[in-house]
Amino acid sequence: MADRVGARLRSLSHATLLEIITQQAGASEDALRIAESFAKSLIPAPECMCEVLLSQDLLPHILSRVPNRSHICKATCKTWRRGWKDTLVRRRSALRLAPLNPWCAETICSFAALDGDRLLVLWEDRGGKERLSIVDQQLRGSQGSVEVDMPGDINRLTVGNGSLYISHDGGVRRISLEGPCALAAHRVLATFEEDGRMLYEMLLSPDGKLLFAANMPDRPDEPIIAFDALSLRVRSEFGRSAFGQQAGAYAFGLAVMHTELFAGHQDANRIHAFTLEGQHTRTIRGEWSAPQDLCSINERLFLAATAATAAEAGSSEAGAIFEIGADGRVLQTFQHQAMLGIAMAKFGGLLIASLSPPHARRGAQQRLIALQGAS
């Protein structure tokens, strides 16, 4: 009998055994004595815990999950202080506003980093004319703006392969970066144009061979198109199986992390992941509403969206940036009283985001803000 009971107890999990012990411990003094003996057998010996906490193999995994502000860890012992220093690059910092004056414009449409020192910004003036400006790392306009001399409205910008890619209602253009603000004399390297297309978000693959674009047509086309990045020939179209057939099932925001392409699904409050060949791999759900844009930095995904608490309260003016790990877990959230705009970009060591003023402030300008702690 005892052997059978012992065998059954050994098959139970630690959590189940602890629950049994807790329930039975107060039944009698004998029960309490037996419960304590079981509890001691479930708690690791101090020397075992020390082996884990001082293990050169396990310590980096432990400390890399600790926020940068937990400086008390450095004072634990020499081993932890050395481990803290070794994992400093891998450890995440708290997202916070950089102490910079925001750059302002009437309507900020898109922006992309030309390099580590220059950010190219597309914006509209009060007359509805599209203009380009270059902003430095202090969010100061380093040059005067120029009016864009191109047919049709520009939707988004991205930079790569020595080129400026421009999406518009009819397709995509690849333009030489010889004087990025002098588009009045731009040199077109490749074009894709097709009636019925409306291309918005764009993203280059890590090797620069593919250009992914979010497709928002009136007809039920595939929501993501993969182009040859140099010739702009269509390589593939995909995503409908994940986004569904309903109207408005568009991709809002594109980002690549590891070997996956992530696309925000605004109407369903989800993020879909695909292989770079277009195969749907998984769907990520979280405490957010209406995804606006995605950005990948150092194996982490940053999502601009509306915080779920604001959405439940019926407010569309409370924005948030969610930091998401490779496993889909939300690591931290940065919230702002105003609505975060439709674009984000990595610029040097900063995460740049556009900010829209509350609807009550008519005539107020949109702003570019910089966040620290993303890189």
mmCIF file of C-alpha atoms in Angstrom:
data_model
loop_
_atom_site.group_PDB
_atom_site.id
_atom_site.type_symbol
_atom_site.label_atom_id
_atom_site.label_comp_id
_atom_site.label_asym_id
_atom_site.label_seq_id
_atom_site.Cartn_x
_atom_site.Cartn_y
_atom_site.Cartn_z
ATOM 1 C CA MET A 1 0.000 0.000 0.000
ATOM 2 C CA ALA A 2 2.735 2.449 1.002
ATOM 3 C CA ASP A 3 4.679 1.592 -2.133
ATOM 4 C CA ARG A 4 1.666 2.333 -4.322
ATOM 5 C CA VAL A 5 1.004 5.680 -2.563
ATOM 6 C CA GLY A 6 4.670 6.610 -2.792
ATOM 7 C CA ALA A 7 4.740 5.827 -6.483
ATOM 8 C CA ARG A 8 1.683 8.008 -7.064
ATOM 9 C CA LEU A 9 3.171 10.862 -5.048
ATOM 10 C CA ARG A 10 6.414 10.699 -7.020
ATOM 11 C CA SER A 11 4.426 11.075 -10.242
ATOM 12 C CA LEU A 12 2.823 14.328 -9.071
ATOM 13 C CA SER A 13 4.273 17.731 -9.965
ATOM 14 C CA HIS A 14 5.919 19.928 -7.342
ATOM 15 C CA ALA A 15 3.013 22.411 -7.564
ATOM 16 C CA THR A 16 0.469 19.651 -6.828
ATOM 17 C CA LEU A 17 2.503 18.295 -3.932
ATOM 18 C CA LEU A 18 2.872 21.749 -2.389
ATOM 19 C CA GLU A 19 -0.904 22.255 -2.654
ATOM 20 C CA ILE A 20 -1.531 18.939 -0.894
ATOM 21 C CA ILE A 21 0.980 19.814 1.808
ATOM 22 C CA THR A 22 -0.621 23.217 2.398
ATOM 23 C CA GLN A 23 -4.112 21.721 2.711
ATOM 24 C CA GLN A 24 -3.113 18.898 5.063
ATOM 25 C CA ALA A 25 -0.462 20.616 7.186
ATOM 26 C CA GLY A 26 -2.919 21.941 9.778
ATOM 27 C CA ALA A 27 -4.800 18.670 10.314
ATOM 28 C CA SER A 28 -2.652 17.548 13.286
ATOM 29 C CA GLU A 29 0.835 17.782 14.740
ATOM 30 C CA ASP A 30 1.810 14.551 12.973
ATOM 31 C CA ALA A 31 0.483 15.904 9.702
ATOM 32 C CA LEU A 32 2.454 19.112 10.186
ATOM 33 C CA ARG A 33 5.655 17.146 10.886
ATOM 34 C CA ILE A 34 5.142 15.004 7.751
ATOM 35 C CA ALA A 35 4.338 18.073 5.657
ATOM 36 C CA GLU A 36 7.529 19.824 6.744
ATOM 37 C CA SER A 37 9.591 16.787 5.787
ATOM 38 C CA PHE A 38 8.012 16.759 2.322
ATOM 39 C CA ALA A 39 8.558 20.519 1.939
ATOM 40 C CA LYS A 40 12.266 20.171 2.741
ATOM 41 C CA SER A 41 12.621 17.525 0.059
ATOM 42 C CA LEU A 42 11.054 19.875 -2.531
ATOM 43 C CA ILE A 43 13.221 22.920 -1.760
ATOM 44 C CA PRO A 44 16.675 22.816 -3.396
ATOM 45 C CA ALA A 45 19.603 22.730 -1.030
ATOM 46 C CA PRO A 46 21.459 26.083 -0.642
ATOM 47 C CA GLU A 47 24.559 24.695 -2.335
ATOM 48 C CA CYS A 48 22.431 23.728 -5.391
ATOM 49 C CA MET A 49 21.012 27.240 -5.627
ATOM 50 C CA CYS A 50 24.499 28.738 -5.422
ATOM 51 C CA GLU A 51 25.663 26.485 -8.244
ATOM 52 C CA VAL A 52 22.845 27.821 -10.424
ATOM 53 C CA LEU A 53 23.191 31.502 -9.509
ATOM 54 C CA LEU A 54 26.966 31.484 -9.914
ATOM 55 C CA SER A 55 27.104 29.269 -12.985
ATOM 56 C CA GLN A 56 29.170 30.843 -15.765
ATOM 57 C CA ASP A 57 26.835 29.162 -18.277
ATOM 58 C CA LEU A 58 23.491 30.120 -16.691
ATOM 59 C CA LEU A 59 24.304 33.550 -15.246
ATOM 60 C CA PRO A 60 24.307 35.396 -18.613
ATOM 61 C CA HIS A 61 20.816 34.031 -19.340
ATOM 62 C CA ILE A 62 19.608 35.187 -15.904
ATOM 63 C CA LEU A 63 21.090 38.687 -16.025
ATOM 64 C CA SER A 64 20.183 39.378 -19.649
ATOM 65 C CA ARG A 65 16.493 39.370 -18.593
ATOM 66 C CA VAL A 66 17.065 41.963 -15.832
ATOM 67 C CA PRO A 67 16.206 45.613 -16.714
ATOM 68 C CA ASN A 68 19.140 48.022 -16.946
ATOM 69 C CA ARG A 69 17.879 50.080 -14.017
ATOM 70 C CA SER A 70 18.259 47.179 -11.532
ATOM 71 C CA HIS A 71 21.761 48.297 -10.540
ATOM 72 C CA ILE A 72 21.513 46.486 -7.190
ATOM 73 C CA CYS A 73 22.473 43.304 -9.063
ATOM 74 C CA LYS A 74 25.974 44.698 -9.552
ATOM 75 C CA ALA A 75 26.517 44.812 -5.789
ATOM 76 C CA THR A 76 25.652 41.136 -5.209
ATOM 77 C CA CYS A 77 29.145 39.753 -5.747
ATOM 78 C CA LYS A 78 32.123 39.964 -8.104
ATOM 79 C CA THR A 79 30.724 37.219 -10.332
ATOM 80 C CA TRP A 80 27.412 39.053 -10.762
ATOM 81 C CA ARG A 81 29.185 42.370 -11.339
ATOM 82 C CA ARG A 82 31.255 40.794 -14.103
ATOM 83 C CA GLY A 83 28.154 39.106 -15.546
ATOM 84 C CA TRP A 84 26.255 42.409 -15.445
ATOM 85 C CA LYS A 85 28.983 44.080 -17.497
ATOM 86 C CA ASP A 86 29.170 41.193 -19.973
ATOM 87 C CA THR A 87 25.395 41.238 -20.639
ATOM 88 C CA LEU A 88 24.996 45.020 -20.778
ATOM 89 C CA VAL A 89 24.484 45.063 -24.548
ATOM 90 C CA ARG A 90 21.906 42.255 -24.453
ATOM 91 C CA ARG A 91 19.906 43.720 -21.572
ATOM 92 C CA ARG A 92 16.914 45.867 -22.417
ATOM 93 C CA SER A 93 16.532 49.434 -21.184
ATOM 94 C CA ALA A 94 13.328 51.242 -20.332
ATOM 95 C CA LEU A 95 11.826 53.127 -23.271
ATOM 96 C CA ARG A 96 11.859 56.843 -22.486
ATOM 97 C CA LEU A 97 11.721 60.174 -24.260
ATOM 98 C CA ALA A 98 15.095 61.541 -25.290
ATOM 99 C CA PRO A 99 15.763 65.073 -23.985
ATOM 100 C CA LEU A 100 15.397 66.619 -27.455
ATOM 101 C CA ASN A 101 13.075 69.278 -28.772
ATOM 102 C CA PRO A 102 10.659 67.622 -31.220
ATOM 103 C CA TRP A 103 10.794 68.479 -34.928
ATOM 104 C CA CYS A 104 7.435 69.818 -36.098
ATOM 105 C CA ALA A 105 5.543 70.028 -39.383
ATOM 106 C CA GLU A 106 1.957 70.431 -40.539
ATOM 107 C CA THR A 107 1.486 66.781 -41.514
ATOM 108 C CA ILE A 108 4.282 64.200 -41.263
ATOM 109 C CA CYS A 109 3.773 61.524 -43.905
ATOM 110 C CA SER A 110 6.873 59.324 -43.711
ATOM 111 C CA PHE A 111 10.568 59.316 -42.820
ATOM 112 C CA ALA A 112 13.615 57.117 -43.338
ATOM 113 C CA ALA A 113 17.220 57.197 -42.151
ATOM 114 C CA LEU A 114 19.669 58.086 -44.920
ATOM 115 C CA ASP A 115 22.520 57.118 -42.591
ATOM 116 C CA GLY A 116 23.345 57.398 -38.891
ATOM 117 C CA ASP A 117 23.332 61.197 -39.000
ATOM 118 C CA ARG A 118 20.557 62.186 -41.413
ATOM 119 C CA LEU A 119 16.833 61.478 -41.381
ATOM 120 C CA LEU A 120 14.833 62.198 -44.535
ATOM 121 C CA VAL A 121 11.313 63.420 -43.705
ATOM 122 C CA LEU A 122 8.355 63.670 -46.083
ATOM 123 C CA TRP A 123 5.703 66.153 -44.955
ATOM 124 C CA GLU A 124 2.861 68.314 -46.224
ATOM 125 C CA ASP A 125 2.566 72.050 -45.768
ATOM 126 C CA ARG A 126 -0.693 73.895 -45.132
ATOM 127 C CA GLY A 127 -1.322 74.132 -48.843
ATOM 128 C CA GLY A 128 -1.166 70.344 -49.191
ATOM 129 C CA LYS A 129 2.153 70.380 -51.067
ATOM 130 C CA GLU A 130 4.566 67.553 -50.297
ATOM 131 C CA ARG A 131 8.017 68.588 -49.152
ATOM 132 C CA LEU A 132 11.244 66.877 -48.078
ATOM 133 C CA SER A 133 13.532 67.920 -45.226
ATOM 134 C CA ILE A 134 16.675 66.469 -43.665
ATOM 135 C CA VAL A 135 16.789 66.249 -39.854
ATOM 136 C CA ASP A 136 19.887 65.478 -37.755
ATOM 137 C CA GLN A 137 20.187 63.353 -34.595
ATOM 138 C CA GLN A 138 19.226 66.322 -32.445
ATOM 139 C CA LEU A 139 15.952 66.540 -34.432
ATOM 140 C CA ARG A 140 17.046 69.824 -35.985
ATOM 141 C CA GLY A 141 16.418 70.617 -39.632
ATOM 142 C CA SER A 142 19.884 70.794 -41.147
ATOM 143 C CA GLN A 143 18.722 72.103 -44.526
ATOM 144 C CA GLY A 144 15.799 73.992 -45.973
ATOM 145 C CA SER A 145 12.928 71.920 -47.324
ATOM 146 C CA VAL A 146 12.296 71.349 -51.016
ATOM 147 C CA GLU A 147 9.019 70.761 -52.771
ATOM 148 C CA VAL A 148 8.619 67.274 -54.236
ATOM 149 C CA ASP A 149 8.386 67.413 -58.014
ATOM 150 C CA MET A 150 6.780 64.064 -58.768
ATOM 151 C CA PRO A 151 3.440 63.060 -60.267
ATOM 152 C CA GLY A 152 0.940 61.677 -57.768
ATOM 153 C CA ASP A 153 0.931 61.598 -53.982
ATOM 154 C CA ILE A 154 3.781 59.880 -52.135
ATOM 155 C CA ASN A 155 2.760 57.457 -49.395
ATOM 156 C CA ARG A 156 5.988 56.119 -47.858
ATOM 157 C CA LEU A 157 9.782 56.312 -48.109
ATOM 158 C CA THR A 158 12.506 53.771 -47.479
ATOM 159 C CA VAL A 159 16.240 53.823 -48.180
ATOM 160 C CA GLY A 160 18.637 51.086 -49.314
ATOM 161 C CA ASN A 161 20.833 49.849 -52.144
ATOM 162 C CA GLY A 162 22.026 53.406 -52.668
ATOM 163 C CA SER A 163 18.461 54.302 -53.584
ATOM 164 C CA LEU A 164 15.369 56.026 -52.289
ATOM 165 C CA TYR A 165 12.217 53.920 -52.682
ATOM 166 C CA ILE A 166 8.934 55.809 -52.951
ATOM 167 C CA SER A 167 5.498 54.163 -52.789
ATOM 168 C CA HIS A 168 2.443 55.887 -54.226
ATOM 169 C CA ASP A 169 -1.140 55.088 -55.164
ATOM 170 C CA GLY A 170 -0.115 53.459 -58.451
ATOM 171 C CA GLY A 171 3.057 51.604 -57.526
ATOM 172 C CA VAL A 172 6.700 52.020 -56.458
ATOM 173 C CA ARG A 173 9.680 53.974 -57.776
ATOM 174 C CA ARG A 174 13.366 53.482 -57.116
ATOM 175 C CA ILE A 175 15.279 56.756 -57.337
ATOM 176 C CA SER A 176 18.981 57.520 -57.255
ATOM 177 C CA LEU A 177 20.215 59.043 -54.000
ATOM 178 C CA GLU A 178 22.395 61.616 -55.749
ATOM 179 C CA GLY A 179 21.317 64.593 -53.684
ATOM 180 C CA PRO A 180 18.358 63.061 -51.790
ATOM 181 C CA CYS A 181 16.447 66.328 -51.415
ATOM 182 C CA ALA A 182 16.862 67.402 -55.031
ATOM 183 C CA LEU A 183 13.954 65.358 -56.362
ATOM 184 C CA ALA A 184 13.227 68.096 -58.863
ATOM 185 C CA ALA A 185 16.073 66.533 -60.862
ATOM 186 C CA HIS A 186 15.677 62.951 -59.672
ATOM 187 C CA ARG A 187 16.924 59.999 -61.712
ATOM 188 C CA VAL A 188 14.500 57.086 -61.806
ATOM 189 C CA LEU A 189 16.286 53.710 -61.694
ATOM 190 C CA ALA A 190 13.245 51.409 -61.783
ATOM 191 C CA THR A 191 9.468 51.634 -61.576
ATOM 192 C CA PHE A 192 6.451 49.439 -60.945
ATOM 193 C CA GLU A 193 3.062 50.850 -61.844
ATOM 194 C CA GLU A 194 -0.272 49.090 -62.208
ATOM 195 C CA ASP A 195 -3.819 50.407 -62.145
ATOM 196 C CA GLY A 196 -5.729 49.490 -59.021
ATOM 197 C CA ARG A 197 -2.677 49.175 -56.807
ATOM 198 C CA MET A 198 -2.234 51.322 -53.716
ATOM 199 C CA LEU A 199 1.113 50.646 -52.046
ATOM 200 C CA TYR A 200 2.022 52.004 -48.635
ATOM 201 C CA GLU A 201 4.480 50.447 -46.174
ATOM 202 C CA MET A 202 7.793 49.266 -47.624
ATOM 203 C CA LEU A 203 10.687 47.256 -46.219
ATOM 204 C CA LEU A 204 13.922 45.856 -47.639
ATOM 205 C CA SER A 205 14.980 42.309 -46.742
ATOM 206 C CA PRO A 206 18.189 42.062 -44.656
ATOM 207 C CA ASP A 207 20.249 41.105 -47.713
ATOM 208 C CA GLY A 208 18.763 43.951 -49.757
ATOM 209 C CA LYS A 209 17.515 41.630 -52.502
ATOM 210 C CA LEU A 210 13.767 41.931 -51.858
ATOM 211 C CA LEU A 211 11.503 44.912 -51.330
ATOM 212 C CA PHE A 212 8.287 44.101 -49.468
ATOM 213 C CA ALA A 213 5.335 46.466 -49.872
ATOM 214 C CA ALA A 214 1.909 46.568 -48.241
ATOM 215 C CA ASN A 215 -0.838 46.533 -50.851
ATOM 216 C CA MET A 216 -4.144 48.300 -50.120
ATOM 217 C CA PRO A 217 -6.222 47.916 -53.289
ATOM 218 C CA ASP A 218 -9.978 48.156 -53.727
ATOM 219 C CA ARG A 219 -9.962 44.648 -55.173
ATOM 220 C CA PRO A 220 -9.194 41.471 -53.137
ATOM 221 C CA ASP A 221 -5.493 41.199 -54.037
ATOM 222 C CA GLU A 222 -2.814 39.715 -51.827
ATOM 223 C CA PRO A 223 -1.948 42.259 -49.061
ATOM 224 C CA ILE A 224 1.875 41.917 -49.378
ATOM 225 C CA ILE A 225 3.977 42.092 -52.545
ATOM 226 C CA ALA A 226 7.639 41.068 -52.770
ATOM 227 C CA PHE A 227 9.629 42.866 -55.482
ATOM 228 C CA ASP A 228 13.126 42.374 -56.782
ATOM 229 C CA ALA A 229 14.773 45.285 -54.986
ATOM 230 C CA LEU A 230 16.748 46.472 -58.009
ATOM 231 C CA SER A 231 14.438 45.919 -60.980
ATOM 232 C CA LEU A 232 11.096 46.166 -59.055
ATOM 233 C CA ARG A 233 9.803 43.096 -60.849
ATOM 234 C CA VAL A 234 7.174 41.241 -58.802
ATOM 235 C CA ARG A 235 8.620 38.083 -57.239
ATOM 236 C CA SER A 236 5.600 36.959 -55.228
ATOM 237 C CA GLU A 237 2.363 38.083 -53.578
ATOM 238 C CA PHE A 238 1.055 36.605 -50.329
ATOM 239 C CA GLY A 239 -0.775 37.123 -47.042
ATOM 240 C CA ARG A 240 -4.450 36.706 -47.936
ATOM 241 C CA SER A 241 -4.674 33.359 -46.111
ATOM 242 C CA ALA A 242 -3.677 35.106 -42.862
ATOM 243 C CA PHE A 243 -5.463 38.436 -43.339
ATOM 244 C CA GLY A 244 -8.705 36.965 -44.671
ATOM 245 C CA GLN A 245 -11.007 38.020 -47.479
ATOM 246 C CA GLN A 246 -12.923 40.790 -45.731
ATOM 247 C CA ALA A 247 -12.654 44.388 -46.885
ATOM 248 C CA GLY A 248 -10.000 46.435 -45.105
ATOM 249 C CA ALA A 249 -7.748 43.447 -44.342
ATOM 250 C CA TYR A 250 -4.559 45.381 -45.020
ATOM 251 C CA ALA A 251 -1.028 45.255 -43.629
ATOM 252 C CA PHE A 252 -0.180 48.221 -41.421
ATOM 253 C CA GLY A 253 3.554 48.181 -40.721
ATOM 254 C CA LEU A 254 6.223 45.733 -41.892
ATOM 255 C CA ALA A 255 9.352 44.549 -40.079
ATOM 256 C CA VAL A 256 11.890 41.735 -40.386
ATOM 257 C CA MET A 257 13.291 39.981 -37.321
ATOM 258 C CA HIS A 258 15.548 36.953 -37.680
ATOM 259 C CA THR A 259 14.154 35.185 -40.750
ATOM 260 C CA GLU A 260 10.530 36.277 -40.344
ATOM 261 C CA LEU A 261 8.546 39.100 -41.905
ATOM 262 C CA PHE A 262 5.999 40.661 -39.533
ATOM 263 C CA ALA A 263 2.918 42.556 -40.702
ATOM 264 C CA GLY A 264 0.359 44.372 -38.551
ATOM 265 C CA HIS A 265 -3.321 43.484 -39.090
ATOM 266 C CA GLN A 266 -5.147 46.590 -37.926
ATOM 267 C CA ASP A 267 -8.764 45.432 -38.128
ATOM 268 C CA ALA A 268 -8.019 42.222 -36.199
ATOM 269 C CA ASN A 269 -5.533 43.772 -33.694
ATOM 270 C CA ARG A 270 -2.940 41.128 -34.565
ATOM 271 C CA ILE A 271 0.534 40.700 -36.011
ATOM 272 C CA HIS A 272 1.093 38.015 -38.626
ATOM 273 C CA ALA A 273 4.507 36.433 -39.197
ATOM 274 C CA PHE A 274 5.674 34.990 -42.523
ATOM 275 C CA THR A 275 8.821 33.453 -43.890
ATOM 276 C CA LEU A 276 10.640 35.683 -46.358
ATOM 277 C CA GLU A 277 9.243 33.380 -49.048
ATOM 278 C CA GLY A 278 5.684 34.265 -47.976
ATOM 279 C CA GLN A 279 4.572 31.264 -45.890
ATOM 280 C CA HIS A 280 2.445 32.174 -42.868
ATOM 281 C CA THR A 281 4.099 30.861 -39.679
ATOM 282 C CA ARG A 282 2.212 32.316 -36.706
ATOM 283 C CA THR A 283 -0.054 35.076 -35.379
ATOM 284 C CA ILE A 284 0.728 37.246 -32.350
ATOM 285 C CA ARG A 285 -2.039 38.732 -30.204
ATOM 286 C CA GLY A 286 -1.571 41.211 -27.380
ATOM 287 C CA GLU A 287 -3.027 44.001 -25.272
ATOM 288 C CA TRP A 288 -3.153 46.501 -28.115
ATOM 289 C CA SER A 289 -5.635 47.879 -30.608
ATOM 290 C CA ALA A 290 -5.277 49.167 -34.193
ATOM 291 C CA PRO A 291 -1.611 48.464 -35.038
ATOM 292 C CA GLN A 292 -0.108 51.422 -36.937
ATOM 293 C CA ASP A 293 3.524 50.564 -37.652
ATOM 294 C CA LEU A 294 6.288 48.066 -36.885
ATOM 295 C CA CYS A 295 10.031 48.434 -36.482
ATOM 296 C CA SER A 296 12.697 45.827 -35.653
ATOM 297 C CA ILE A 297 15.779 46.723 -33.588
ATOM 298 C CA ASN A 298 18.281 44.271 -32.079
ATOM 299 C CA GLU A 299 16.062 41.170 -32.271
ATOM 300 C CA ARG A 300 13.091 42.992 -30.782
ATOM 301 C CA LEU A 301 9.907 44.175 -32.413
ATOM 302 C CA PHE A 302 8.424 47.595 -31.712
ATOM 303 C CA LEU A 303 4.731 48.110 -32.427
ATOM 304 C CA ALA A 304 3.010 51.513 -32.538
ATOM 305 C CA ALA A 305 -0.651 51.052 -31.669
ATOM 306 C CA THR A 306 -3.461 52.194 -29.434
ATOM 307 C CA ALA A 307 -3.270 50.883 -25.891
ATOM 308 C CA ALA A 308 -6.086 48.413 -25.176
ATOM 309 C CA THR A 309 -7.148 50.365 -22.079
ATOM 310 C CA ALA A 310 -7.667 53.477 -24.193
ATOM 311 C CA ALA A 311 -9.557 51.513 -26.844
ATOM 312 C CA GLU A 312 -11.893 50.073 -24.222
ATOM 313 C CA ALA A 313 -12.526 53.575 -22.901
ATOM 314 C CA GLY A 314 -13.462 54.765 -26.380
ATOM 315 C CA SER A 315 -10.394 57.000 -26.766
ATOM 316 C CA SER A 316 -8.378 57.062 -29.994
ATOM 317 C CA GLU A 317 -5.857 59.608 -28.735
ATOM 318 C CA ALA A 318 -3.775 57.496 -26.351
ATOM 319 C CA GLY A 319 -0.920 55.890 -28.230
ATOM 320 C CA ALA A 320 1.576 53.291 -27.103
ATOM 321 C CA ILE A 321 4.719 51.596 -28.347
ATOM 322 C CA PHE A 322 4.988 47.932 -27.376
ATOM 323 C CA GLU A 323 8.358 46.195 -27.235
ATOM 324 C CA ILE A 324 7.852 42.556 -28.237
ATOM 325 C CA GLY A 325 10.371 39.730 -27.902
ATOM 326 C CA ALA A 326 11.088 37.049 -30.469
ATOM 327 C CA ASP A 327 8.657 34.717 -28.672
ATOM 328 C CA GLY A 328 5.784 37.205 -29.006
ATOM 329 C CA ARG A 329 5.741 38.353 -25.365
ATOM 330 C CA VAL A 330 5.350 42.064 -24.602
ATOM 331 C CA LEU A 331 8.503 43.128 -22.745
ATOM 332 C CA GLN A 332 7.507 46.718 -21.971
ATOM 333 C CA THR A 333 5.147 49.475 -23.060
ATOM 334 C CA PHE A 334 5.694 53.182 -23.616
ATOM 335 C CA GLN A 335 2.468 55.194 -23.475
ATOM 336 C CA HIS A 336 1.752 58.759 -24.517
ATOM 337 C CA GLN A 337 -1.277 60.980 -24.006
ATOM 338 C CA ALA A 338 -1.414 61.920 -27.680
ATOM 339 C CA MET A 339 -1.949 59.528 -30.565
ATOM 340 C CA LEU A 340 1.244 58.084 -31.977
ATOM 341 C CA GLY A 341 1.440 58.564 -35.712
ATOM 342 C CA ILE A 342 1.700 56.117 -38.547
ATOM 343 C CA ALA A 343 5.470 55.801 -38.786
ATOM 344 C CA MET A 344 8.513 54.675 -36.794
ATOM 345 C CA ALA A 345 12.150 54.261 -37.784
ATOM 346 C CA LYS A 346 15.510 53.433 -36.266
ATOM 347 C CA PHE A 347 17.825 56.439 -36.475
ATOM 348 C CA GLY A 348 21.270 56.021 -34.958
ATOM 349 C CA GLY A 349 20.682 54.808 -31.407
ATOM 350 C CA LEU A 350 17.169 56.252 -31.269
ATOM 351 C CA LEU A 351 13.676 55.093 -32.153
ATOM 352 C CA ILE A 352 11.905 57.914 -33.982
ATOM 353 C CA ALA A 353 8.106 58.099 -33.943
ATOM 354 C CA SER A 354 5.608 60.621 -35.248
ATOM 355 C CA LEU A 355 3.102 62.116 -32.852
ATOM 356 C CA SER A 356 -0.298 63.559 -33.740
ATOM 357 C CA PRO A 357 -1.844 66.264 -31.564
ATOM 358 C CA PRO A 358 -5.200 65.646 -29.828
ATOM 359 C CA HIS A 359 -8.164 66.314 -32.091
ATOM 360 C CA ALA A 360 -9.263 69.106 -29.810
ATOM 361 C CA ARG A 361 -6.224 71.178 -30.751
ATOM 362 C CA ARG A 362 -7.181 72.269 -34.241
ATOM 363 C CA GLY A 363 -4.290 73.537 -36.334
ATOM 364 C CA ALA A 364 -1.633 72.026 -34.080
ATOM 365 C CA GLN A 365 1.399 70.583 -35.822
ATOM 366 C CA GLN A 366 2.541 66.982 -35.811
ATOM 367 C CA ARG A 367 5.875 66.187 -34.198
ATOM 368 C CA LEU A 368 8.786 63.798 -34.422
ATOM 369 C CA ILE A 369 9.853 62.458 -31.034
ATOM 370 C CA ALA A 370 12.896 60.373 -30.162
ATOM 371 C CA LEU A 371 12.903 57.438 -27.716
ATOM 372 C CA GLN A 372 15.935 56.069 -25.929
ATOM 373 C CA GLY A 373 16.273 52.480 -24.726
ATOM 374 C CA ALA A 374 15.372 50.718 -27.987
ATOM 375 C CA SER A 375 18.893 49.923 -29.203
#
